[in-house]
Amino acid sequence: MRRLAAYVLLLALLLSGCGVQMSPDEAQESIQVIAMDTAMLITTYGERSPAAAYACEDTIRDLEAKLSRTDPDSEVSRLNASAGEPVEVGEDLGVLLELARYYHGSTGGAFNIAIAPVVSAWGFTGDSFRVPSQAELDGLLELAQDGPGYNGSLSHGGADRYSLAPGQAIDLGGIAKGYAADKIVKVLQEHDVPRANINLGGNVLAYGGRPDGTPWRVGIQDPARVGEQNAFAGVLALTDSFAVTSGGYQRYFEQGGKTYHHIIDPATGYPADSGLTSVTVVAGLGEGDGSGFPGTMCDAYSTALFIMGEEQALAFWRDETQWGEEGCPFDLVLVTEDGRVVVTKGLADRFTLDESSGYTLEVASQ
């Protein structure tokens, strides 16, 4: 069974009304886009909101054409078929390959785009689900174990030429939507958009604030109540922020009475069994890890921290040696299998627990 649930939902109260005269700042455009294997909603405000919304769609579709692993004409597909021969890549793919190498290193290998053949072996690429044999997984893991760019598995043959070893393949599904959100920020700025809410299927961009001056309300899906409408673990109040959630309930199948989800642990080749049911990473537009791509960072870390589990995820967040005196550049909302919601202190006054969820709330400090 497959569920493509965008489990972080932007709860925007949109202004509407027949015959009502709206000011330029209140004018809005809202479009739905199906891309990158998910449903997206783009809502922009301001005098240039229609042009901005469709420019955002153009940005998404351009990236999808370059980065899709299933499109045989994409740059990623050509790289995956390189069999050791250098392949020219464009700026977007080049940036993402370098970011992927960084996030692989910073997470101790938990984020690994080279796990793509293992994901395919489970059937998540083409929806032909199966449980691979241990021998098959062992062979595929050997190709992926060093990740992108380590021990020669991804070589850099010039400013814009990369190659993969024979048998290797990459999948940017765990980072591409975050990168798209980063690029959309620039589109909104170029069109002088005062406010927008963008939901890229679990990757939310809360740009500016709501027309009444209050923060956007971003609901975090309750993983235990996916089939219920508006069933949230809690709601975040966000302005000028990215919020990216990863959870095993988004895509999964059942076999032999056991559920297998799509977030694969690169250490085992099996779906991550970390005690978490979802991880949300939140960062401001001007924050990040110094890469200049805070949305991409949130996307990568939401996957990696889900794999790590609660204890390691919080240790990662607290790691002063990694983040320096200014502290961690993001905050977290962790939903656990044992019925807790853990938020880091930077979100304590911006998160409201949904009392009907049955979860207990905990605040993690440094």
mmCIF file of C-alpha atoms in Angstrom:
data_model
loop_
_atom_site.group_PDB
_atom_site.id
_atom_site.type_symbol
_atom_site.label_atom_id
_atom_site.label_comp_id
_atom_site.label_asym_id
_atom_site.label_seq_id
_atom_site.Cartn_x
_atom_site.Cartn_y
_atom_site.Cartn_z
ATOM 1 C CA MET A 1 0.000 0.000 0.000
ATOM 2 C CA ARG A 2 1.298 3.397 -0.958
ATOM 3 C CA ARG A 3 0.526 6.717 0.596
ATOM 4 C CA LEU A 4 2.004 9.903 -0.760
ATOM 5 C CA ALA A 5 1.009 12.036 2.206
ATOM 6 C CA ALA A 6 2.383 15.540 2.535
ATOM 7 C CA TYR A 7 2.389 15.253 6.263
ATOM 8 C CA VAL A 8 3.454 18.754 7.017
ATOM 9 C CA LEU A 9 0.383 20.816 5.996
ATOM 10 C CA LEU A 10 0.324 24.607 5.797
ATOM 11 C CA LEU A 11 -2.858 25.788 7.508
ATOM 12 C CA ALA A 12 -3.263 29.092 5.695
ATOM 13 C CA LEU A 13 -6.424 31.140 6.159
ATOM 14 C CA LEU A 14 -6.729 32.554 2.665
ATOM 15 C CA LEU A 15 -8.622 35.792 2.046
ATOM 16 C CA SER A 16 -11.490 35.433 -0.359
ATOM 17 C CA GLY A 17 -14.863 36.981 -1.123
ATOM 18 C CA CYS A 18 -17.099 37.737 -4.065
ATOM 19 C CA GLY A 19 -17.075 41.390 -5.018
ATOM 20 C CA VAL A 20 -14.635 42.425 -2.266
ATOM 21 C CA GLN A 21 -12.062 45.069 -3.211
ATOM 22 C CA MET A 22 -8.646 43.777 -2.101
ATOM 23 C CA SER A 23 -5.545 45.868 -1.549
ATOM 24 C CA PRO A 24 -2.433 45.019 -3.619
ATOM 25 C CA ASP A 25 -0.790 43.411 -0.597
ATOM 26 C CA GLU A 26 -3.798 41.131 -0.090
ATOM 27 C CA ALA A 27 -4.033 40.020 -3.735
ATOM 28 C CA GLN A 28 -3.208 36.368 -4.049
ATOM 29 C CA GLU A 29 -2.655 33.535 -6.505
ATOM 30 C CA SER A 30 -2.874 29.860 -5.535
ATOM 31 C CA ILE A 31 -1.922 26.994 -7.849
ATOM 32 C CA GLN A 32 -1.565 23.245 -7.431
ATOM 33 C CA VAL A 33 1.395 21.446 -8.966
ATOM 34 C CA ILE A 34 2.085 17.719 -9.286
ATOM 35 C CA ALA A 35 5.857 17.331 -9.513
ATOM 36 C CA MET A 36 8.764 15.478 -7.890
ATOM 37 C CA ASP A 37 6.387 12.612 -7.131
ATOM 38 C CA THR A 38 4.165 14.670 -4.836
ATOM 39 C CA ALA A 39 1.323 17.183 -4.707
ATOM 40 C CA MET A 40 2.360 20.798 -4.132
ATOM 41 C CA LEU A 41 0.481 23.990 -3.291
ATOM 42 C CA ILE A 42 1.900 27.411 -4.114
ATOM 43 C CA THR A 43 0.152 30.510 -2.754
ATOM 44 C CA THR A 44 1.640 33.948 -3.295
ATOM 45 C CA TYR A 45 0.487 37.452 -2.345
ATOM 46 C CA GLY A 46 1.034 40.938 -3.725
ATOM 47 C CA GLU A 47 0.521 42.751 -7.002
ATOM 48 C CA ARG A 48 2.782 40.344 -8.876
ATOM 49 C CA SER A 49 1.443 37.210 -7.196
ATOM 50 C CA PRO A 50 0.237 35.459 -10.412
ATOM 51 C CA ALA A 51 3.583 35.898 -12.148
ATOM 52 C CA ALA A 52 5.416 34.820 -8.997
ATOM 53 C CA ALA A 53 3.339 31.661 -8.514
ATOM 54 C CA TYR A 54 3.903 30.471 -12.071
ATOM 55 C CA ALA A 55 7.590 31.367 -11.911
ATOM 56 C CA CYS A 56 7.792 29.119 -8.835
ATOM 57 C CA GLU A 57 6.179 26.314 -10.831
ATOM 58 C CA ASP A 58 8.667 26.857 -13.675
ATOM 59 C CA THR A 59 11.536 26.571 -11.167
ATOM 60 C CA ILE A 60 10.173 23.289 -9.801
ATOM 61 C CA ARG A 61 9.631 21.748 -13.221
ATOM 62 C CA ASP A 62 13.074 22.820 -14.413
ATOM 63 C CA LEU A 63 14.672 21.126 -11.410
ATOM 64 C CA GLU A 64 12.557 18.009 -11.849
ATOM 65 C CA ALA A 65 13.736 17.672 -15.452
ATOM 66 C CA LYS A 66 17.353 17.856 -14.297
ATOM 67 C CA LEU A 67 17.216 15.842 -11.081
ATOM 68 C CA SER A 68 14.643 13.091 -11.623
ATOM 69 C CA ARG A 69 16.136 9.634 -11.325
ATOM 70 C CA THR A 70 13.262 8.090 -13.307
ATOM 71 C CA ASP A 71 13.509 10.456 -16.293
ATOM 72 C CA PRO A 72 16.025 8.850 -18.681
ATOM 73 C CA ASP A 73 16.895 12.264 -20.139
ATOM 74 C CA SER A 74 17.733 13.958 -16.827
ATOM 75 C CA GLU A 75 21.242 14.868 -15.740
ATOM 76 C CA VAL A 76 20.965 12.474 -12.803
ATOM 77 C CA SER A 77 20.043 9.582 -15.100
ATOM 78 C CA ARG A 78 22.985 10.339 -17.364
ATOM 79 C CA LEU A 79 25.287 10.418 -14.350
ATOM 80 C CA ASN A 80 23.880 7.138 -13.046
ATOM 81 C CA ALA A 81 24.589 5.547 -16.413
ATOM 82 C CA SER A 82 28.142 6.933 -16.615
ATOM 83 C CA ALA A 83 29.848 3.682 -15.477
ATOM 84 C CA GLY A 84 32.960 5.556 -14.441
ATOM 85 C CA GLU A 85 33.106 8.000 -17.361
ATOM 86 C CA PRO A 86 33.010 11.722 -16.470
ATOM 87 C CA VAL A 87 29.705 13.424 -17.280
ATOM 88 C CA GLU A 88 29.099 17.148 -17.564
ATOM 89 C CA VAL A 89 26.526 18.441 -15.088
ATOM 90 C CA GLY A 90 24.826 21.801 -14.746
ATOM 91 C CA GLU A 91 25.102 24.214 -11.847
ATOM 92 C CA ASP A 92 22.101 22.878 -9.904
ATOM 93 C CA LEU A 93 23.226 19.258 -9.935
ATOM 94 C CA GLY A 94 26.803 20.286 -9.188
ATOM 95 C CA VAL A 95 25.704 22.272 -6.134
ATOM 96 C CA LEU A 96 23.563 19.399 -4.863
ATOM 97 C CA LEU A 97 26.351 16.859 -5.294
ATOM 98 C CA GLU A 98 28.673 19.010 -3.202
ATOM 99 C CA LEU A 99 25.993 19.592 -0.556
ATOM 100 C CA ALA A 100 25.227 15.860 -0.471
ATOM 101 C CA ARG A 101 28.887 15.122 0.184
ATOM 102 C CA TYR A 102 28.909 17.600 3.047
ATOM 103 C CA TYR A 103 25.729 16.241 4.645
ATOM 104 C CA HIS A 104 26.986 12.682 4.287
ATOM 105 C CA GLY A 105 30.061 13.624 6.274
ATOM 106 C CA SER A 106 28.323 15.763 8.883
ATOM 107 C CA THR A 107 25.767 13.036 9.675
ATOM 108 C CA GLY A 108 28.269 10.209 9.854
ATOM 109 C CA GLY A 109 26.813 8.603 6.746
ATOM 110 C CA ALA A 110 23.151 8.706 7.795
ATOM 111 C CA PHE A 111 22.423 10.929 4.790
ATOM 112 C CA ASN A 112 23.571 9.022 1.722
ATOM 113 C CA ILE A 113 22.328 9.669 -1.819
ATOM 114 C CA ALA A 114 24.295 6.623 -3.017
ATOM 115 C CA ILE A 115 21.748 4.339 -1.309
ATOM 116 C CA ALA A 116 19.612 4.579 -4.467
ATOM 117 C CA PRO A 117 20.131 0.951 -5.663
ATOM 118 C CA VAL A 118 19.068 -0.319 -2.245
ATOM 119 C CA VAL A 119 15.895 1.786 -2.360
ATOM 120 C CA SER A 120 15.165 0.367 -5.811
ATOM 121 C CA ALA A 121 15.701 -3.188 -4.544
ATOM 122 C CA TRP A 122 12.847 -2.614 -2.091
ATOM 123 C CA GLY A 123 10.652 -1.434 -4.982
ATOM 124 C CA PHE A 124 10.139 2.139 -3.787
ATOM 125 C CA THR A 125 11.410 3.634 -7.047
ATOM 126 C CA GLY A 126 8.842 1.931 -9.253
ATOM 127 C CA ASP A 127 6.197 0.825 -6.728
ATOM 128 C CA SER A 128 6.952 -2.879 -7.289
ATOM 129 C CA PHE A 129 7.389 -3.622 -3.611
ATOM 130 C CA ARG A 130 9.395 -6.585 -2.342
ATOM 131 C CA VAL A 131 11.674 -7.612 0.524
ATOM 132 C CA PRO A 132 15.190 -8.186 -0.885
ATOM 133 C CA SER A 133 17.370 -11.036 0.285
ATOM 134 C CA GLN A 134 20.210 -10.280 2.693
ATOM 135 C CA ALA A 135 22.739 -11.359 0.060
ATOM 136 C CA GLU A 136 21.293 -8.870 -2.432
ATOM 137 C CA LEU A 137 21.354 -6.066 0.119
ATOM 138 C CA ASP A 138 24.925 -6.862 1.139
ATOM 139 C CA GLY A 139 26.115 -6.510 -2.460
ATOM 140 C CA LEU A 140 24.294 -3.230 -2.984
ATOM 141 C CA LEU A 141 25.426 -1.789 0.339
ATOM 142 C CA GLU A 142 29.033 -2.410 -0.592
ATOM 143 C CA LEU A 143 28.602 0.010 -3.498
ATOM 144 C CA ALA A 144 26.936 2.619 -1.307
ATOM 145 C CA GLN A 145 28.829 2.323 1.955
ATOM 146 C CA ASP A 146 31.268 5.176 1.325
ATOM 147 C CA GLY A 147 28.567 7.546 0.141
ATOM 148 C CA PRO A 148 28.982 10.236 -2.497
ATOM 149 C CA GLY A 149 32.480 11.543 -2.933
ATOM 150 C CA TYR A 150 34.319 9.384 -0.409
ATOM 151 C CA ASN A 151 37.125 6.936 -1.125
ATOM 152 C CA GLY A 152 36.801 7.679 -4.806
ATOM 153 C CA SER A 153 33.202 6.569 -5.207
ATOM 154 C CA LEU A 154 32.358 9.936 -6.751
ATOM 155 C CA SER A 155 35.215 11.628 -8.562
ATOM 156 C CA HIS A 156 35.407 15.250 -9.564
ATOM 157 C CA GLY A 157 36.998 15.538 -12.996
ATOM 158 C CA GLY A 158 36.787 19.304 -13.355
ATOM 159 C CA ALA A 159 34.537 22.197 -12.481
ATOM 160 C CA ASP A 160 31.435 20.566 -13.918
ATOM 161 C CA ARG A 161 32.264 16.914 -14.592
ATOM 162 C CA TYR A 162 31.465 14.015 -12.283
ATOM 163 C CA SER A 163 31.488 10.254 -12.532
ATOM 164 C CA LEU A 164 30.104 7.323 -10.579
ATOM 165 C CA ALA A 165 31.661 3.908 -10.241
ATOM 166 C CA PRO A 166 30.071 1.114 -12.291
ATOM 167 C CA GLY A 167 26.952 -0.115 -10.543
ATOM 168 C CA GLN A 168 26.580 3.007 -8.429
ATOM 169 C CA ALA A 169 23.549 5.294 -8.650
ATOM 170 C CA ILE A 170 22.325 8.333 -6.747
ATOM 171 C CA ASP A 171 18.867 9.568 -5.802
ATOM 172 C CA LEU A 172 18.326 13.195 -4.778
ATOM 173 C CA GLY A 173 14.775 12.652 -3.517
ATOM 174 C CA GLY A 174 15.916 13.378 0.040
ATOM 175 C CA ILE A 175 17.301 16.791 -0.822
ATOM 176 C CA ALA A 176 15.787 18.094 -4.090
ATOM 177 C CA LYS A 177 12.563 19.613 -2.692
ATOM 178 C CA GLY A 178 14.531 21.487 -0.049
ATOM 179 C CA TYR A 179 16.776 22.868 -2.766
ATOM 180 C CA ALA A 180 13.688 23.851 -4.773
ATOM 181 C CA ALA A 181 12.388 25.754 -1.733
ATOM 182 C CA ASP A 182 15.692 27.629 -1.485
ATOM 183 C CA LYS A 183 15.430 28.661 -5.129
ATOM 184 C CA ILE A 184 11.788 29.666 -4.689
ATOM 185 C CA VAL A 185 12.838 32.174 -2.017
ATOM 186 C CA LYS A 186 14.861 33.967 -4.690
ATOM 187 C CA VAL A 187 11.890 33.899 -7.080
ATOM 188 C CA LEU A 188 9.659 35.491 -4.439
ATOM 189 C CA GLN A 189 12.258 38.164 -3.727
ATOM 190 C CA GLU A 190 12.651 38.940 -7.429
ATOM 191 C CA HIS A 191 8.876 39.425 -7.751
ATOM 192 C CA ASP A 192 8.626 41.620 -4.623
ATOM 193 C CA VAL A 193 6.221 39.156 -3.012
ATOM 194 C CA PRO A 194 5.428 40.322 0.553
ATOM 195 C CA ARG A 195 4.179 36.955 1.780
ATOM 196 C CA ALA A 196 3.652 33.403 0.513
ATOM 197 C CA ASN A 197 3.009 29.907 1.723
ATOM 198 C CA ILE A 198 4.565 27.074 -0.235
ATOM 199 C CA ASN A 199 3.950 23.385 0.454
ATOM 200 C CA LEU A 200 6.183 21.114 -1.600
ATOM 201 C CA GLY A 201 4.783 17.854 -0.291
ATOM 202 C CA GLY A 202 6.158 17.905 3.242
ATOM 203 C CA ASN A 203 8.592 20.761 2.620
ATOM 204 C CA VAL A 204 6.973 23.988 3.783
ATOM 205 C CA LEU A 205 8.186 27.529 3.170
ATOM 206 C CA ALA A 206 6.432 30.095 5.366
ATOM 207 C CA TYR A 207 7.476 33.346 3.664
ATOM 208 C CA GLY A 208 6.710 36.527 5.553
ATOM 209 C CA GLY A 209 3.602 36.320 7.717
ATOM 210 C CA ARG A 210 -0.126 36.077 7.169
ATOM 211 C CA PRO A 211 -1.992 39.132 5.844
ATOM 212 C CA ASP A 212 -3.209 39.960 9.357
ATOM 213 C CA GLY A 213 0.392 40.123 10.575
ATOM 214 C CA THR A 214 0.363 36.858 12.510
ATOM 215 C CA PRO A 215 2.669 33.888 11.776
ATOM 216 C CA TRP A 216 1.661 31.127 9.407
ATOM 217 C CA ARG A 217 0.241 28.039 11.129
ATOM 218 C CA VAL A 218 2.035 24.873 10.037
ATOM 219 C CA GLY A 219 0.415 21.636 11.172
ATOM 220 C CA ILE A 220 2.580 18.559 11.754
ATOM 221 C CA GLN A 221 0.716 15.432 10.701
ATOM 222 C CA ASP A 222 0.126 12.869 13.435
ATOM 223 C CA PRO A 223 1.786 9.711 12.049
ATOM 224 C CA ALA A 224 -0.630 7.552 14.057
ATOM 225 C CA ARG A 225 -3.716 9.157 12.454
ATOM 226 C CA VAL A 226 -2.784 9.565 8.810
ATOM 227 C CA GLY A 227 -6.256 8.578 7.592
ATOM 228 C CA GLU A 228 -7.993 11.256 9.658
ATOM 229 C CA GLN A 229 -8.548 14.738 8.285
ATOM 230 C CA ASN A 230 -6.665 17.505 10.123
ATOM 231 C CA ALA A 231 -5.152 15.029 12.587
ATOM 232 C CA PHE A 232 -2.055 16.797 13.859
ATOM 233 C CA ALA A 233 0.527 16.127 16.514
ATOM 234 C CA GLY A 234 0.744 19.879 16.912
ATOM 235 C CA VAL A 235 0.955 23.208 15.141
ATOM 236 C CA LEU A 236 3.941 25.500 14.595
ATOM 237 C CA ALA A 237 3.667 29.292 14.313
ATOM 238 C CA LEU A 238 6.276 30.319 11.725
ATOM 239 C CA THR A 239 7.425 33.424 9.887
ATOM 240 C CA ASP A 240 10.191 33.451 7.266
ATOM 241 C CA SER A 241 11.012 29.816 7.945
ATOM 242 C CA PHE A 242 11.454 26.409 6.362
ATOM 243 C CA ALA A 243 9.839 23.357 7.982
ATOM 244 C CA VAL A 244 10.628 19.935 6.536
ATOM 245 C CA THR A 245 9.244 16.656 7.860
ATOM 246 C CA SER A 246 10.289 13.062 7.193
ATOM 247 C CA GLY A 247 8.321 10.054 8.375
ATOM 248 C CA GLY A 248 7.935 6.393 7.567
ATOM 249 C CA TYR A 249 4.180 6.717 7.071
ATOM 250 C CA GLN A 250 4.591 8.722 3.859
ATOM 251 C CA ARG A 251 5.330 5.678 1.703
ATOM 252 C CA TYR A 252 5.262 2.074 2.767
ATOM 253 C CA PHE A 253 4.034 -1.429 2.006
ATOM 254 C CA GLU A 254 3.022 -4.440 4.053
ATOM 255 C CA GLN A 255 4.196 -8.011 3.579
ATOM 256 C CA GLY A 256 3.878 -11.009 5.843
ATOM 257 C CA GLY A 257 2.186 -8.920 8.512
ATOM 258 C CA LYS A 258 5.100 -6.476 8.701
ATOM 259 C CA THR A 259 5.242 -2.871 7.500
ATOM 260 C CA TYR A 260 8.232 -1.621 5.528
ATOM 261 C CA HIS A 261 8.666 2.125 4.937
ATOM 262 C CA HIS A 262 10.785 3.994 2.404
ATOM 263 C CA ILE A 263 13.412 5.632 4.644
ATOM 264 C CA ILE A 264 16.325 3.217 4.332
ATOM 265 C CA ASP A 265 19.115 3.099 6.896
ATOM 266 C CA PRO A 266 22.401 3.087 4.912
ATOM 267 C CA ALA A 267 24.036 1.064 7.693
ATOM 268 C CA THR A 268 21.668 -1.905 7.346
ATOM 269 C CA GLY A 269 19.870 -1.610 4.015
ATOM 270 C CA TYR A 270 16.554 -1.966 5.855
ATOM 271 C CA PRO A 271 13.913 0.638 6.689
ATOM 272 C CA ALA A 272 15.137 2.674 9.656
ATOM 273 C CA ASP A 273 13.959 1.350 13.008
ATOM 274 C CA SER A 274 14.842 4.300 15.230
ATOM 275 C CA GLY A 275 11.896 4.689 17.595
ATOM 276 C CA LEU A 276 10.756 7.826 15.758
ATOM 277 C CA THR A 277 7.664 8.173 13.599
ATOM 278 C CA SER A 278 8.477 11.625 12.229
ATOM 279 C CA VAL A 279 11.135 14.325 12.362
ATOM 280 C CA THR A 280 10.561 17.984 11.501
ATOM 281 C CA VAL A 281 13.517 20.329 11.003
ATOM 282 C CA VAL A 282 12.856 24.083 11.182
ATOM 283 C CA ALA A 283 15.225 26.897 10.187
ATOM 284 C CA GLY A 284 14.863 30.572 9.368
ATOM 285 C CA LEU A 285 15.428 31.943 5.874
ATOM 286 C CA GLY A 286 18.638 33.638 6.942
ATOM 287 C CA GLU A 287 19.882 30.715 9.021
ATOM 288 C CA GLY A 288 21.606 27.492 8.097
ATOM 289 C CA ASP A 289 24.934 25.758 8.359
ATOM 290 C CA GLY A 290 26.894 28.250 6.286
ATOM 291 C CA SER A 291 26.120 26.571 2.976
ATOM 292 C CA GLY A 292 23.644 29.275 1.952
ATOM 293 C CA PHE A 293 20.906 26.681 1.440
ATOM 294 C CA PRO A 294 18.886 26.395 4.679
ATOM 295 C CA GLY A 295 15.919 24.678 2.990
ATOM 296 C CA THR A 296 18.235 22.044 1.545
ATOM 297 C CA MET A 297 19.818 21.583 4.966
ATOM 298 C CA CYS A 298 16.406 21.000 6.578
ATOM 299 C CA ASP A 299 15.521 18.423 3.925
ATOM 300 C CA ALA A 300 18.751 16.466 4.321
ATOM 301 C CA TYR A 301 18.756 16.526 8.111
ATOM 302 C CA SER A 302 15.098 15.528 8.462
ATOM 303 C CA THR A 303 15.939 12.232 6.751
ATOM 304 C CA ALA A 304 19.255 11.690 8.520
ATOM 305 C CA LEU A 305 17.909 12.439 12.006
ATOM 306 C CA PHE A 306 14.936 10.134 11.467
ATOM 307 C CA ILE A 307 17.453 7.365 10.792
ATOM 308 C CA MET A 308 19.582 8.310 13.816
ATOM 309 C CA GLY A 309 16.736 8.191 16.354
ATOM 310 C CA GLU A 310 15.892 10.485 19.267
ATOM 311 C CA GLU A 311 19.074 10.221 21.323
ATOM 312 C CA GLN A 312 21.489 10.702 18.445
ATOM 313 C CA ALA A 313 19.321 13.376 16.815
ATOM 314 C CA LEU A 314 19.323 15.490 19.983
ATOM 315 C CA ALA A 315 23.060 14.914 20.451
ATOM 316 C CA PHE A 316 23.564 16.109 16.881
ATOM 317 C CA TRP A 317 21.474 19.218 17.613
ATOM 318 C CA ARG A 318 23.451 19.919 20.803
ATOM 319 C CA ASP A 319 26.894 19.411 19.258
ATOM 320 C CA GLU A 320 28.637 22.701 20.095
ATOM 321 C CA THR A 321 31.867 21.539 18.441
ATOM 322 C CA GLN A 322 29.976 21.272 15.168
ATOM 323 C CA TRP A 323 27.872 24.436 15.339
ATOM 324 C CA GLY A 324 30.132 26.819 17.262
ATOM 325 C CA GLU A 325 29.262 29.537 19.759
ATOM 326 C CA GLU A 326 26.130 30.645 17.881
ATOM 327 C CA GLY A 327 24.528 27.253 18.467
ATOM 328 C CA CYS A 328 22.635 24.897 16.203
ATOM 329 C CA PRO A 329 21.209 26.577 13.071
ATOM 330 C CA PHE A 330 17.929 24.633 13.237
ATOM 331 C CA ASP A 331 15.333 23.297 15.672
ATOM 332 C CA LEU A 332 13.483 19.995 15.825
ATOM 333 C CA VAL A 333 10.105 18.406 16.440
ATOM 334 C CA LEU A 334 10.438 14.665 17.083
ATOM 335 C CA VAL A 335 7.391 12.382 17.279
ATOM 336 C CA THR A 336 8.225 9.109 19.011
ATOM 337 C CA GLU A 337 6.748 5.633 18.840
ATOM 338 C CA ASP A 338 6.096 5.686 22.588
ATOM 339 C CA GLY A 339 3.708 8.636 22.431
ATOM 340 C CA ARG A 340 5.822 11.752 22.979
ATOM 341 C CA VAL A 341 6.472 14.934 21.031
ATOM 342 C CA VAL A 342 9.925 16.364 21.739
ATOM 343 C CA VAL A 343 10.616 19.950 20.641
ATOM 344 C CA THR A 344 13.928 21.746 20.978
ATOM 345 C CA LYS A 345 13.954 24.944 23.007
ATOM 346 C CA GLY A 346 13.942 27.309 20.039
ATOM 347 C CA LEU A 347 10.420 26.122 19.189
ATOM 348 C CA ALA A 348 9.044 25.954 22.713
ATOM 349 C CA ASP A 349 7.036 29.168 22.340
ATOM 350 C CA ARG A 350 6.075 28.470 18.724
ATOM 351 C CA PHE A 351 4.665 24.949 19.054
ATOM 352 C CA THR A 352 1.197 24.049 20.325
ATOM 353 C CA LEU A 353 0.477 20.413 21.085
ATOM 354 C CA ASP A 354 -2.795 19.050 19.719
ATOM 355 C CA GLU A 355 -4.399 17.796 22.910
ATOM 356 C CA SER A 356 -6.597 15.342 20.997
ATOM 357 C CA SER A 357 -3.460 13.552 19.749
ATOM 358 C CA GLY A 358 -2.780 11.921 23.110
ATOM 359 C CA TYR A 359 0.919 12.777 22.993
ATOM 360 C CA THR A 360 2.861 14.243 25.886
ATOM 361 C CA LEU A 361 5.087 17.250 25.196
ATOM 362 C CA GLU A 362 8.737 17.523 26.182
ATOM 363 C CA VAL A 363 11.154 20.423 25.578
ATOM 364 C CA ALA A 364 14.816 19.603 24.962
ATOM 365 C CA SER A 365 17.442 22.140 25.986
ATOM 366 C CA GLN A 366 21.126 22.488 25.268
#
